[in-house]
GROMACS .gro file of N, CA and C in nm:
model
  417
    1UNK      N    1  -2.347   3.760   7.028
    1UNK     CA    2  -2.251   3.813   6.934
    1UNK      C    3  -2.315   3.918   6.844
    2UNK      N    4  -2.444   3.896   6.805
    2UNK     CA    5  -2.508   3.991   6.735
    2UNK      C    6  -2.528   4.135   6.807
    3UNK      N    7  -2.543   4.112   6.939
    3UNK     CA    8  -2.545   4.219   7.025
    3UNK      C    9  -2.403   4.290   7.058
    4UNK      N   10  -2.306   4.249   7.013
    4UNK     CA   11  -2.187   4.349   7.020
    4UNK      C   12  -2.208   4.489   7.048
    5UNK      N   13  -2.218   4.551   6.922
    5UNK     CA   14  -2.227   4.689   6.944
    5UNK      C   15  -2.322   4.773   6.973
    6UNK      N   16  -2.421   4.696   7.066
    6UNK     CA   17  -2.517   4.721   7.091
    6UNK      C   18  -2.489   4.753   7.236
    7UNK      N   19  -2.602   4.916   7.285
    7UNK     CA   20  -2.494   4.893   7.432
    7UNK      C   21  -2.505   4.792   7.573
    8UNK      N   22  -2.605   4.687   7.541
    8UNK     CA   23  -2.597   4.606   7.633
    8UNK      C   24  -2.674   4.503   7.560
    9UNK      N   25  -2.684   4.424   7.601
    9UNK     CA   26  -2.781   4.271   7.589
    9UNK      C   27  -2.872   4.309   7.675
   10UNK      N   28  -3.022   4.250   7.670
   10UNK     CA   29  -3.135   4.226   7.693
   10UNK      C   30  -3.172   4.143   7.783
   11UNK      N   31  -3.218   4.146   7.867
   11UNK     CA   32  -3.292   4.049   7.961
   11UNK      C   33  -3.441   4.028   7.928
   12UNK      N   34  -3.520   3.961   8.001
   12UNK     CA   35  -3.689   3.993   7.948
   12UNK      C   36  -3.720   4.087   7.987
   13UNK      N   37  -3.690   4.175   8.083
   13UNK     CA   38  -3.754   4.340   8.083
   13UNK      C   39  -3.730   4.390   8.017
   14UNK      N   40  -3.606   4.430   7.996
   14UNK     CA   41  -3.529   4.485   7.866
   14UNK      C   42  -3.583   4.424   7.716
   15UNK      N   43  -3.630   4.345   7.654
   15UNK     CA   44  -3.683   4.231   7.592
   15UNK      C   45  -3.831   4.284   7.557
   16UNK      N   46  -3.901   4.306   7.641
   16UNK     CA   47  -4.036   4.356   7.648
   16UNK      C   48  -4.024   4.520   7.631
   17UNK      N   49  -3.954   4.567   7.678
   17UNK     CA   50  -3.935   4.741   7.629
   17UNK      C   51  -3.876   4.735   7.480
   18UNK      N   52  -3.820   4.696   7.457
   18UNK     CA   53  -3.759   4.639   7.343
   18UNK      C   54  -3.874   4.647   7.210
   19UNK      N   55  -3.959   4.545   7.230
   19UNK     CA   56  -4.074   4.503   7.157
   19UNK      C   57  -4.168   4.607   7.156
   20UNK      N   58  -4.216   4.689   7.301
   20UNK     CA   59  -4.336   4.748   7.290
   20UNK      C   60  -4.288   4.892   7.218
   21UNK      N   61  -4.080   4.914   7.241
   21UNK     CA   62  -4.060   5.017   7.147
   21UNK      C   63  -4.062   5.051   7.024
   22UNK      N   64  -4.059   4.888   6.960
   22UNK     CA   65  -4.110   4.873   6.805
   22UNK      C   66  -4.211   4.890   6.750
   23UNK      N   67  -4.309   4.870   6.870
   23UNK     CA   68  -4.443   4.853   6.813
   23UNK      C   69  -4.465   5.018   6.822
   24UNK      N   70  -4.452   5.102   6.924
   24UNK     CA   71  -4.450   5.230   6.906
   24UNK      C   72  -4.417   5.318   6.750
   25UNK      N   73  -4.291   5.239   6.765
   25UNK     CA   74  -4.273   5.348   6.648
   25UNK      C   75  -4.334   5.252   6.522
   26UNK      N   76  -4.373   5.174   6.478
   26UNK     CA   77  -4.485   5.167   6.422
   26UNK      C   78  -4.600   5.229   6.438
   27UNK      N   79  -4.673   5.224   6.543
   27UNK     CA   80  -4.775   5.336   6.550
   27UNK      C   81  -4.793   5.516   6.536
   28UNK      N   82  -4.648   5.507   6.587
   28UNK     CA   83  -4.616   5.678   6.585
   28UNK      C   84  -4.561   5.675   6.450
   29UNK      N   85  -4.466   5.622   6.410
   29UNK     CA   86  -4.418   5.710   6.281
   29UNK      C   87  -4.406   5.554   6.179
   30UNK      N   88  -4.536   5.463   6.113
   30UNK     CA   89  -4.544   5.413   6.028
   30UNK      C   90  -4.399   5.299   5.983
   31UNK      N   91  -4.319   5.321   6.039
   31UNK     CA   92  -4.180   5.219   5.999
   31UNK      C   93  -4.125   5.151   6.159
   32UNK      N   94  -4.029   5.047   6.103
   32UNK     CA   95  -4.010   5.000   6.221
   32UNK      C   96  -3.898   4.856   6.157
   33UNK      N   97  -3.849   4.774   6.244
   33UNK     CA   98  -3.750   4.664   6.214
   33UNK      C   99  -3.831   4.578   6.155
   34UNK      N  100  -3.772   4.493   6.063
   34UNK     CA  101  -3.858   4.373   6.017
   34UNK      C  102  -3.739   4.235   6.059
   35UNK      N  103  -3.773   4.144   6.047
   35UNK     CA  104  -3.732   4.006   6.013
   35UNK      C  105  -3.718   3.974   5.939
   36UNK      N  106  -3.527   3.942   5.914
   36UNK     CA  107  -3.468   3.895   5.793
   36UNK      C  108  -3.474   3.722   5.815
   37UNK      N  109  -3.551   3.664   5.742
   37UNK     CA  110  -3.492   3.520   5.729
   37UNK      C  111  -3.446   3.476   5.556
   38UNK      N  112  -3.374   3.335   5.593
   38UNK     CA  113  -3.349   3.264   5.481
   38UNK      C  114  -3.505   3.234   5.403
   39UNK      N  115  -3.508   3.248   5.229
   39UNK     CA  116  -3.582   3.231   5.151
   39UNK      C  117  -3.641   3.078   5.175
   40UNK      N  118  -3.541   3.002   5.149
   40UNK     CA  119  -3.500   2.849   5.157
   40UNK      C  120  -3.583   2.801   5.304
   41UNK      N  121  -3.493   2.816   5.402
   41UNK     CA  122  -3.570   2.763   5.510
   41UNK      C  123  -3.638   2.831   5.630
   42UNK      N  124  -3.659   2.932   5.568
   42UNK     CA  125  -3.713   3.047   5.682
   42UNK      C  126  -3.621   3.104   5.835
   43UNK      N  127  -3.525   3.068   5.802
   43UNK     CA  128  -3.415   3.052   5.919
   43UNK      C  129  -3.375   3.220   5.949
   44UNK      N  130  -3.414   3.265   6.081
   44UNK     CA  131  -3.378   3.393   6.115
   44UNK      C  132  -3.274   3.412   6.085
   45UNK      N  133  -3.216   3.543   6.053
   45UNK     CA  134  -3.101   3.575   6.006
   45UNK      C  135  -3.051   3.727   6.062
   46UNK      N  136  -3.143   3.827   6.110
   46UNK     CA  137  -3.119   3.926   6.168
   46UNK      C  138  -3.257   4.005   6.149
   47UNK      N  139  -3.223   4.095   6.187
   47UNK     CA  140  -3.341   4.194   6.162
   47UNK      C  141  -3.306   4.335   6.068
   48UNK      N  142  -3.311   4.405   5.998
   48UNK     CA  143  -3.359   4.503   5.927
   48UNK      C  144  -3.472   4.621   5.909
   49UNK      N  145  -3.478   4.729   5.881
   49UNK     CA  146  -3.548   4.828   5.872
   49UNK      C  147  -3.517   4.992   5.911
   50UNK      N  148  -3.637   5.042   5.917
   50UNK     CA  149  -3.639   5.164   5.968
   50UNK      C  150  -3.699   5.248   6.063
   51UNK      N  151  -3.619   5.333   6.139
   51UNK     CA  152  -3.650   5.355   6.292
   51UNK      C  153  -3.647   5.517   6.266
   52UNK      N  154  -3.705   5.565   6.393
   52UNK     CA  155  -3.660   5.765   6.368
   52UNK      C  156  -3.582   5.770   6.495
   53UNK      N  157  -3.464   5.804   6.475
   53UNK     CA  158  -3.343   5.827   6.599
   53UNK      C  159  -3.322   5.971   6.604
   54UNK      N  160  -3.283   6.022   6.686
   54UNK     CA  161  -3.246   6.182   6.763
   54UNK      C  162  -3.128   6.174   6.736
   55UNK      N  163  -3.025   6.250   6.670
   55UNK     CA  164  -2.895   6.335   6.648
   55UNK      C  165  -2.891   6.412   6.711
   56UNK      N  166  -2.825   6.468   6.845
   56UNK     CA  167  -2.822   6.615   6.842
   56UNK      C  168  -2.947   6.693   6.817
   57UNK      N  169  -3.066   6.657   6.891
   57UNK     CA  170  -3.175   6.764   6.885
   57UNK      C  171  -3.250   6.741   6.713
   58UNK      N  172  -3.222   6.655   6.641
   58UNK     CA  173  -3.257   6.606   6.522
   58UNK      C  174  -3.299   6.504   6.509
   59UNK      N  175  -3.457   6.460   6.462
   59UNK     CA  176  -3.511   6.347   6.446
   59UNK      C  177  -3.529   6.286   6.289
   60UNK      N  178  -3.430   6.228   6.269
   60UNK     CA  179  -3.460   6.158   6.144
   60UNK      C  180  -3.435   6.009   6.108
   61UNK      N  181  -3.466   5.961   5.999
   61UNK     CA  182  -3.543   5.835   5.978
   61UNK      C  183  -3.385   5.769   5.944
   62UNK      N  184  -3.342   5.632   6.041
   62UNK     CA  185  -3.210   5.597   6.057
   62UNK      C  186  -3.249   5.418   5.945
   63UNK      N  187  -3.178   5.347   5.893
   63UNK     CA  188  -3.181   5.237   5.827
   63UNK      C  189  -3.073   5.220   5.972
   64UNK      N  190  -3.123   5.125   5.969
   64UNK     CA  191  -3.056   4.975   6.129
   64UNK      C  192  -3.052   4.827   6.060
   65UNK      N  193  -2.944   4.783   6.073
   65UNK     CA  194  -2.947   4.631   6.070
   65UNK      C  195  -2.854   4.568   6.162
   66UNK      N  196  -2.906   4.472   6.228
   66UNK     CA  197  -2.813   4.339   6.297
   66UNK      C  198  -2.838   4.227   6.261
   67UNK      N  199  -2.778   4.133   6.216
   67UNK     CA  200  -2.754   3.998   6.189
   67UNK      C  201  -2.628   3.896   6.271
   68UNK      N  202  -2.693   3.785   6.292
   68UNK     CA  203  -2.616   3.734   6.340
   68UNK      C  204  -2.478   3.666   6.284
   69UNK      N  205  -2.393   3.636   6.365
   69UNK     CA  206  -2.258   3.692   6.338
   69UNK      C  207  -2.165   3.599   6.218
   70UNK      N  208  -2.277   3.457   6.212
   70UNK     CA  209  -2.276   3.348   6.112
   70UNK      C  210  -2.343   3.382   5.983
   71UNK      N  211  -2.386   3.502   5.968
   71UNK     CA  212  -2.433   3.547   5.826
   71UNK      C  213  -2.378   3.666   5.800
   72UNK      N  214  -2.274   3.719   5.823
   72UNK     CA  215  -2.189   3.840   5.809
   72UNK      C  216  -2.118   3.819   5.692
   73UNK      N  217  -2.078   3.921   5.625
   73UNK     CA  218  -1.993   3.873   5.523
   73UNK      C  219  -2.055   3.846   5.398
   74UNK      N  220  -2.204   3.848   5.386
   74UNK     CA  221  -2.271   3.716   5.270
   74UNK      C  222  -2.375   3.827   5.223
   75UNK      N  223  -2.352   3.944   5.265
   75UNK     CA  224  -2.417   4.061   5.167
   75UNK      C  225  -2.576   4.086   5.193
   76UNK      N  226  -2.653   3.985   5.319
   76UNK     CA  227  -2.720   4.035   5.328
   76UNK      C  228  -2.777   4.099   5.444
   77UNK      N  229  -2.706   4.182   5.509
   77UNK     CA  230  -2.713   4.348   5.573
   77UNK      C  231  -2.734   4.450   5.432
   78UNK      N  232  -2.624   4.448   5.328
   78UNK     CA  233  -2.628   4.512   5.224
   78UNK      C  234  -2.796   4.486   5.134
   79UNK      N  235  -2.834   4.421   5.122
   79UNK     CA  236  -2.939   4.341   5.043
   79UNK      C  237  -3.065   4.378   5.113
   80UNK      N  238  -3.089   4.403   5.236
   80UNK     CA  239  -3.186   4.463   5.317
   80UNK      C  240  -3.146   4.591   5.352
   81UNK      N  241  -3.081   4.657   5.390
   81UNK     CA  242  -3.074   4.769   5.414
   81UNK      C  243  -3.107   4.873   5.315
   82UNK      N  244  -3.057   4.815   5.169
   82UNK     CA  245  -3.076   4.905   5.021
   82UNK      C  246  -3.225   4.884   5.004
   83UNK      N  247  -3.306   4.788   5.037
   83UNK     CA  248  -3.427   4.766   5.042
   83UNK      C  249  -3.513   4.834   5.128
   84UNK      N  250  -3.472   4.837   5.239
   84UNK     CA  251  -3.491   4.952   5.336
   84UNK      C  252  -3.521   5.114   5.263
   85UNK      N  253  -3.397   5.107   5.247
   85UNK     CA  254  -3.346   5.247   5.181
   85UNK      C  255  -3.462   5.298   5.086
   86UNK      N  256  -3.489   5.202   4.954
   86UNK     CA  257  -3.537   5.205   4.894
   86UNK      C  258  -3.730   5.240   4.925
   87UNK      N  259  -3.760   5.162   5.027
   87UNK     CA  260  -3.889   5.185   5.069
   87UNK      C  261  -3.887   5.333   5.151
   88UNK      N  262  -3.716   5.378   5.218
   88UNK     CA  263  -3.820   5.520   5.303
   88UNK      C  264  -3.796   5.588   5.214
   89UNK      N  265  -3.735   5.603   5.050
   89UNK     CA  266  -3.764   5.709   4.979
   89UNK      C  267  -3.912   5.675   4.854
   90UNK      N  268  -3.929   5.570   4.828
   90UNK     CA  269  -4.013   5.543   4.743
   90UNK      C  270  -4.125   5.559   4.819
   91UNK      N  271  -4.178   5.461   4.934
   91UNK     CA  272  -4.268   5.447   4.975
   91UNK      C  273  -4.317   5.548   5.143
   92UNK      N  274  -4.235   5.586   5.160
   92UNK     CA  275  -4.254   5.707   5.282
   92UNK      C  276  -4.182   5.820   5.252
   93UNK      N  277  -4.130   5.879   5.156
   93UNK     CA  278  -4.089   6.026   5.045
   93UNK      C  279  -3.970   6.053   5.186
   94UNK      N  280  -3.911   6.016   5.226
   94UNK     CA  281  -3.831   6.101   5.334
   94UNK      C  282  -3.727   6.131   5.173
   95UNK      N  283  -3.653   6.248   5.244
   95UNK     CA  284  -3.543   6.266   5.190
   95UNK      C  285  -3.462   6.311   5.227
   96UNK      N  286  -3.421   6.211   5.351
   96UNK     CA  287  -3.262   6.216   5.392
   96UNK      C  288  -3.292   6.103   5.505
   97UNK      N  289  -3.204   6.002   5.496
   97UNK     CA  290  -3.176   5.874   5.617
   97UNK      C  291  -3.065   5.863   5.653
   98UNK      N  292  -2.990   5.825   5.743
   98UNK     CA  293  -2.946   5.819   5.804
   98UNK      C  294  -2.891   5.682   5.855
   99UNK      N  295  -2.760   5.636   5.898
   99UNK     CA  296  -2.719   5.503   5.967
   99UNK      C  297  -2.613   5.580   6.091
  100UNK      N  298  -2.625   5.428   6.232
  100UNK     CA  299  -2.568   5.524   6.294
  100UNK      C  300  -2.443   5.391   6.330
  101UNK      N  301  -2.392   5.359   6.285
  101UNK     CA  302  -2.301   5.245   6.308
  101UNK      C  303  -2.205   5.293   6.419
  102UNK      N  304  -2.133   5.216   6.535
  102UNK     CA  305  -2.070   5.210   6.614
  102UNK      C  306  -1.917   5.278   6.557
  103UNK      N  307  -1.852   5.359   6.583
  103UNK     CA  308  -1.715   5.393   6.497
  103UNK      C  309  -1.642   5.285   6.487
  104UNK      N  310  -1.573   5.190   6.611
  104UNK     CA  311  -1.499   5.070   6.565
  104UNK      C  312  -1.601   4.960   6.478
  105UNK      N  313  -1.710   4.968   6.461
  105UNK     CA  314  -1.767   4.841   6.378
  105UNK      C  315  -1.727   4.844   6.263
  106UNK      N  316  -1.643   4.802   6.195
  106UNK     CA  317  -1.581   4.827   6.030
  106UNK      C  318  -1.682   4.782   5.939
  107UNK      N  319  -1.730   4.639   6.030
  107UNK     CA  320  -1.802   4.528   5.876
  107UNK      C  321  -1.950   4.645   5.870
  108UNK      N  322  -1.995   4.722   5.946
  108UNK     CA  323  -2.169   4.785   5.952
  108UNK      C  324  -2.101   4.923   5.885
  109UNK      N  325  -2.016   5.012   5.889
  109UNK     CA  326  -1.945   5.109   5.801
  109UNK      C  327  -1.949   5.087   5.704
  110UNK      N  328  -1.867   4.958   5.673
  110UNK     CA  329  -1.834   4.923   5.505
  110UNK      C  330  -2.020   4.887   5.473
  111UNK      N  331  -2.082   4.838   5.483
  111UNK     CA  332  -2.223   4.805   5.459
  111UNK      C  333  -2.293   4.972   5.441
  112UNK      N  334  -2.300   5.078   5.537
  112UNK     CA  335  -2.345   5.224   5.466
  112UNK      C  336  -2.286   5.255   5.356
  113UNK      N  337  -2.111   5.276   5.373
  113UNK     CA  338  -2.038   5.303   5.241
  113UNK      C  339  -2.111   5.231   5.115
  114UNK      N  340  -2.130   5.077   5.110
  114UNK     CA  341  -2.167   5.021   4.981
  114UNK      C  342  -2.319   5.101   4.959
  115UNK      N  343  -2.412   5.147   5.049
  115UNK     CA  344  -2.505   5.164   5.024
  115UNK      C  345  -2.508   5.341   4.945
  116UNK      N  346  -2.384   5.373   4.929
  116UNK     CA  347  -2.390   5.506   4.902
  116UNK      C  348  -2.326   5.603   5.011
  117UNK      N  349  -2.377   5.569   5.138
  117UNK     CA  350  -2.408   5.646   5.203
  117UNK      C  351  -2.238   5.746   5.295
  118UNK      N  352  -2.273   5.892   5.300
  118UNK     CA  353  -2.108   5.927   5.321
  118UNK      C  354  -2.118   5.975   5.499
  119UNK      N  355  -2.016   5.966   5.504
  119UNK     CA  356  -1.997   5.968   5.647
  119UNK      C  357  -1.980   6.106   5.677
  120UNK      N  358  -2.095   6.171   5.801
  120UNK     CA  359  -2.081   6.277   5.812
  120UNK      C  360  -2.003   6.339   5.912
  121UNK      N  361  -2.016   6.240   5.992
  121UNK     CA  362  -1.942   6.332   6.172
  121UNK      C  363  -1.941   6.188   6.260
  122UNK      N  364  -1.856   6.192   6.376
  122UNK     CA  365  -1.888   6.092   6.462
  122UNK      C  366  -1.987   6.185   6.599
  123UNK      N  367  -2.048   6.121   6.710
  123UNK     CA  368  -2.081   6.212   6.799
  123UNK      C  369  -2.100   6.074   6.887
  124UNK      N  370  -2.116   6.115   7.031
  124UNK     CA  371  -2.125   6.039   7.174
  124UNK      C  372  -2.279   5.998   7.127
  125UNK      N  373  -2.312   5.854   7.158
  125UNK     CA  374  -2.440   5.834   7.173
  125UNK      C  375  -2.492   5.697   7.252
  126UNK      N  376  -2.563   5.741   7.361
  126UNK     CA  377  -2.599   5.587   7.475
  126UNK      C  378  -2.400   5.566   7.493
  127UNK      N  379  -2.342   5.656   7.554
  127UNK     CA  380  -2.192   5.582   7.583
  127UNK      C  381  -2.099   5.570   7.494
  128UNK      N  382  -2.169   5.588   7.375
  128UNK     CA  383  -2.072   5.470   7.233
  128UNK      C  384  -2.045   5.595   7.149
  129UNK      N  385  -1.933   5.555   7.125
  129UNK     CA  386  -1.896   5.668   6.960
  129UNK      C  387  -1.964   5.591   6.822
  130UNK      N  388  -2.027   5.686   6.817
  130UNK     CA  389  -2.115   5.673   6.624
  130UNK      C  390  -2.065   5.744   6.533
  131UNK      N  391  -2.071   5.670   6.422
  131UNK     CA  392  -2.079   5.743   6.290
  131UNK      C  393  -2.218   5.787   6.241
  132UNK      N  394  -2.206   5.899   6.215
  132UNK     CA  395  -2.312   5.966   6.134
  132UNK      C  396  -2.301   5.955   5.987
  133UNK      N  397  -2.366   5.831   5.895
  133UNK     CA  398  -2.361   5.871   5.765
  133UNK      C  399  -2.529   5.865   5.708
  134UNK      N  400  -2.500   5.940   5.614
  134UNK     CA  401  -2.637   6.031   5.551
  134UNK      C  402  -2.635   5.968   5.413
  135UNK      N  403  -2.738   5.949   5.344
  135UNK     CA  404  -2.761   5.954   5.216
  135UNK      C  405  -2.889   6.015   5.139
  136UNK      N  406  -2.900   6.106   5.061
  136UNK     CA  407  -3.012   6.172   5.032
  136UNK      C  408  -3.067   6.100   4.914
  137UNK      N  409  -3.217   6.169   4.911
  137UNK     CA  410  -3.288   6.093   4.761
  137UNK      C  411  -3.215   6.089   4.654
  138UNK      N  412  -3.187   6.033   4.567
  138UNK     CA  413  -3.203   6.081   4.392
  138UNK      C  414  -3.267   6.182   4.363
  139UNK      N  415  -3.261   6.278   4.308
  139UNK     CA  416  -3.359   6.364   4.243
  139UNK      C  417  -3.327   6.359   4.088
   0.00000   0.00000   0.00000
């Protein structure tokens, strides 16, 4: 269920490309997904962070979250993602990120919107229609 708008589910090949693509972009460009769990009991809850995705011939630094589908609703996609947010302008100076939410996903839309963030364009991507929304530093 967490994998909805995702364009397929994973097998262990898929699973292992998966992983060694994280670890990449950790090595190549310093950011990457983390692991959201519960404070309380350490209980996975989704994942969070930051990735560098291609727009249209444009590489910039995207905030991603999935959580599973029993912690939706409870604010924390919102609660990590602003945290996110917060580290690629404080702590890696980007200034401009990016989310690329699925166009029918409402609940991951409304989660950029709260974060500020405005919706720029939709465009074709892996099959799927995306939203493009942007949010720039504070200055």
């Amino acid at each position: 269920v967490a994998m909805r708008y995702y364009p397929s589910t994973k097998g262990r090949r898929e699973t292992q490309e998966w992983i060694s693509w994280n670890l990449r972009s950790y090595e190549e460009d310093g950011i990457g997904l983390w692991i959201v769990e519960s404070k309380g009991s350490g209980r996975f809850l989704g994942e969070c962070g930051l990735t560098m995705q291609e727009v249209e011939g444009v590489r910039e630094p995207e905030v991603g979250y999935h959580f599973l589908r029993e912690y939706w609703g409870q604010g924390f996609a919102t609660e990590a993602a602003a945290a996110s947010l917060e580290y690629g302008f404080d702590s890696k100076g980007y200034d401009r990120i990016i989310c690329l939410p699925a166009a029918d996903n409402l609940p991951s839309r409304r989660v950029a919107e709260r974060l500020g963030m405005a919706l720029e364009r939709e465009v074709e991507r892996h099959g799927q229609r995306v939203c493009v929304y942007a949010i720039e530093r504070s200055r």
